[in-house]
Tab-separated table of C-alpha atoms in Angstrom:
chain	number	residue	atom	x	y	z
E	254	GLY	CA	-14.321	11.193	5.574
E	255	TRP	CA	-10.882	9.539	5.481
E	256	LEU	CA	-9.793	11.349	8.635
E	257	GLU	CA	-12.711	9.870	10.562
E	258	MET	CA	-10.844	6.816	11.779
E	259	PRO	CA	-9.894	5.416	15.159
E	260	GLU	CA	-6.672	6.673	16.746
E	261	ALA	CA	-5.249	3.236	15.936
E	262	GLY	CA	-5.195	4.340	12.293
E	263	HIS	CA	-2.410	6.778	13.090
E	264	ARG	CA	-0.462	3.987	14.769
E	265	TRP	CA	-0.873	1.780	11.689
E	266	ILE	CA	0.389	4.618	9.505
E	267	ALA	CA	3.379	5.172	11.812
E	268	ARG	CA	4.281	1.461	11.696
E	269	SER	CA	3.967	1.494	7.929
E	270	ASP	CA	5.961	4.677	7.457
E	271	GLY	CA	8.615	3.620	9.968
E	272	PRO	CA	9.640	-0.010	10.480
E	273	PHE	CA	7.742	-1.436	7.487
E	274	LYS	CA	9.033	1.176	5.012
E	275	GLN	CA	12.555	0.693	6.339
E	276	ALA	CA	12.318	-3.083	5.822
E	277	LEU	CA	10.708	-2.555	2.404
E	278	ASP	CA	13.582	-0.352	1.247
E	279	ARG	CA	16.201	-2.766	2.585
E	280	THR	CA	14.487	-5.636	0.794
E	281	LYS	CA	13.824	-3.921	-2.525
E	282	TYR	CA	17.062	-1.934	-2.695
E	283	ALA	CA	19.375	-4.371	-0.928
E	284	ASN	CA	22.399	-3.160	-2.911
E	285	ARG	CA	22.050	0.262	-1.233
E	286	TYR	CA	22.461	-1.268	2.226
E	287	PRO	CA	25.684	-3.264	2.374
E	288	GLY	CA	25.875	-5.549	5.355
E	289	VAL	CA	22.088	-5.719	5.728
E	290	ASP	CA	20.481	-9.081	5.014
E	291	PRO	CA	17.502	-8.585	2.674
E	292	GLU	CA	15.931	-11.861	3.822
E	293	THR	CA	15.921	-10.657	7.420
E	294	GLN	CA	14.369	-7.400	6.250
E	295	ARG	CA	11.707	-9.230	4.227
E	296	ASN	CA	10.849	-11.229	7.341
E	297	ALA	CA	10.525	-8.004	9.348
E	298	ALA	CA	8.177	-6.585	6.705
E	299	ALA	CA	6.236	-9.852	6.712
E	300	GLY	CA	5.593	-9.466	10.445
E	301	PHE	CA	3.891	-6.128	9.842
E	302	LEU	CA	1.895	-7.555	6.929
E	303	SER	CA	0.771	-10.511	9.009
E	304	ASP	CA	-0.481	-8.138	11.707
E	305	LEU	CA	-2.214	-6.032	9.067
E	306	ASP	CA	-3.874	-9.110	7.557
E	307	ALA	CA	-5.353	-9.892	10.980
E	308	GLN	CA	-6.769	-6.344	11.208
E	309	ILE	CA	-8.325	-6.071	7.753
E	310	GLY	CA	-11.952	-6.788	6.957
E	311	ASP	CA	-12.833	-5.053	3.722
E	312	TRP	CA	-10.747	-2.159	5.040
E	313	ILE	CA	-8.403	-1.650	7.976
E	314	PHE	CA	-11.416	-0.346	9.908
E	315	ASP	CA	-15.136	-0.413	9.093
E	316	ARG	CA	-14.800	1.786	6.032
E	317	PRO	CA	-12.046	3.344	3.892
E	318	SER	CA	-9.810	5.712	5.821
E	319	LEU	CA	-6.563	7.587	5.569
E	320	ALA	CA	-4.837	4.522	7.023
E	321	ASP	CA	-5.847	2.397	4.034
E	322	PHE	CA	-4.709	4.865	1.417
E	323	ALA	CA	-1.516	5.789	3.245
E	324	ILE	CA	-0.469	2.138	3.554
E	325	LEU	CA	-1.736	0.577	0.304
E	326	PRO	CA	0.964	2.065	-1.982
E	327	PHE	CA	3.727	0.662	0.214
E	328	VAL	CA	2.098	-2.767	0.405
E	329	ARG	CA	1.772	-2.665	-3.388
E	330	GLN	CA	5.451	-1.790	-3.718
E	331	PHE	CA	6.429	-4.628	-1.392
E	332	ALA	CA	4.164	-7.131	-3.162
E	333	PHE	CA	5.747	-6.356	-6.523
E	334	ILE	CA	9.282	-7.114	-5.285
E	335	ASP	CA	8.432	-10.819	-5.591
E	336	LYS	CA	4.800	-11.329	-6.581
E	337	GLN	CA	5.047	-15.118	-6.451
E	338	TRP	CA	6.410	-15.079	-2.892
E	339	PHE	CA	3.835	-12.481	-1.805
E	340	GLY	CA	0.981	-14.492	-3.316
E	341	ALA	CA	2.105	-17.618	-1.488
E	342	GLN	CA	1.857	-15.995	1.953
E	343	PRO	CA	-1.062	-16.786	4.292
E	344	TRP	CA	-2.546	-13.294	4.076
E	345	PRO	CA	-5.912	-13.705	2.333
E	346	ARG	CA	-7.479	-10.511	3.710
E	347	LEU	CA	-4.404	-8.423	2.946
E	348	GLN	CA	-4.099	-9.864	-0.552
E	349	GLY	CA	-7.798	-9.276	-1.257
E	350	TRP	CA	-7.544	-5.714	0.088
E	351	LEU	CA	-4.583	-5.009	-2.189
E	352	GLU	CA	-6.245	-6.629	-5.211
E	353	ARG	CA	-9.442	-4.600	-4.757
E	354	PHE	CA	-7.302	-1.481	-4.736
E	355	LEU	CA	-5.305	-2.501	-7.821
E	356	VAL	CA	-8.419	-3.112	-9.938
E	357	SER	CA	-10.322	-0.079	-8.668
E	358	ASP	CA	-11.233	2.922	-10.788
E	359	ARG	CA	-9.551	5.093	-8.151
E	360	PHE	CA	-6.210	3.332	-8.638
E	361	GLU	CA	-6.503	3.462	-12.423
E	362	HIS	CA	-7.225	7.186	-12.218
E	363	VAL	CA	-4.258	8.085	-9.998
E	364	MET	CA	-1.832	5.681	-11.650
E	365	GLY	CA	-2.537	6.530	-15.272
E	366	LYS	CA	0.138	5.507	-17.727
E	367	TYR	CA	1.934	8.104	-19.778
E	368	PRO	CA	4.265	7.585	-22.713
E	369	GLN	CA	7.884	7.246	-21.671
E	370	TRP	CA	9.783	10.468	-22.251
E	371	ARG	CA	13.111	10.185	-24.052
E	372	GLU	CA	15.817	12.803	-24.333
E	373	GLY	CA	15.117	14.945	-27.372
E	374	ASP	CA	11.340	14.478	-27.152
E	375	ALA	CA	9.171	17.543	-26.974
E	376	PRO	CA	7.947	18.439	-23.488
E	377	VAL	CA	4.891	16.461	-22.438
E	378	SER	CA	1.800	18.146	-21.107
E	379	PHE	CA	-0.339	16.258	-18.633
E	380	PRO	CA	-4.098	16.541	-18.275
């Protein structure tokens, strides 16, 4: 039922995949964007996250939707750039939403850890 979401869900995804992802990349990979101020980019990303925090209850809408699971990985990536800074922001709903995802069985299942492959190792088969 993830596709059963308000039309606004598609707008949230577009904002995440567009301006937020652009600011995320320019914050996390600042060395790839000479002449771009990573602090300015972090502030741009923070604007999106502040708006998202205001929207979230347990989920972006009344129940889990495509919007949640399309946006969560990027919020996770942004949060891990500077976890201390992220944790200090006034985004309690957003932070709780992300934390529930990070400790969920669903996240553990899709983000399973595999041994690091090294050159010369035998090919690895995945379940």
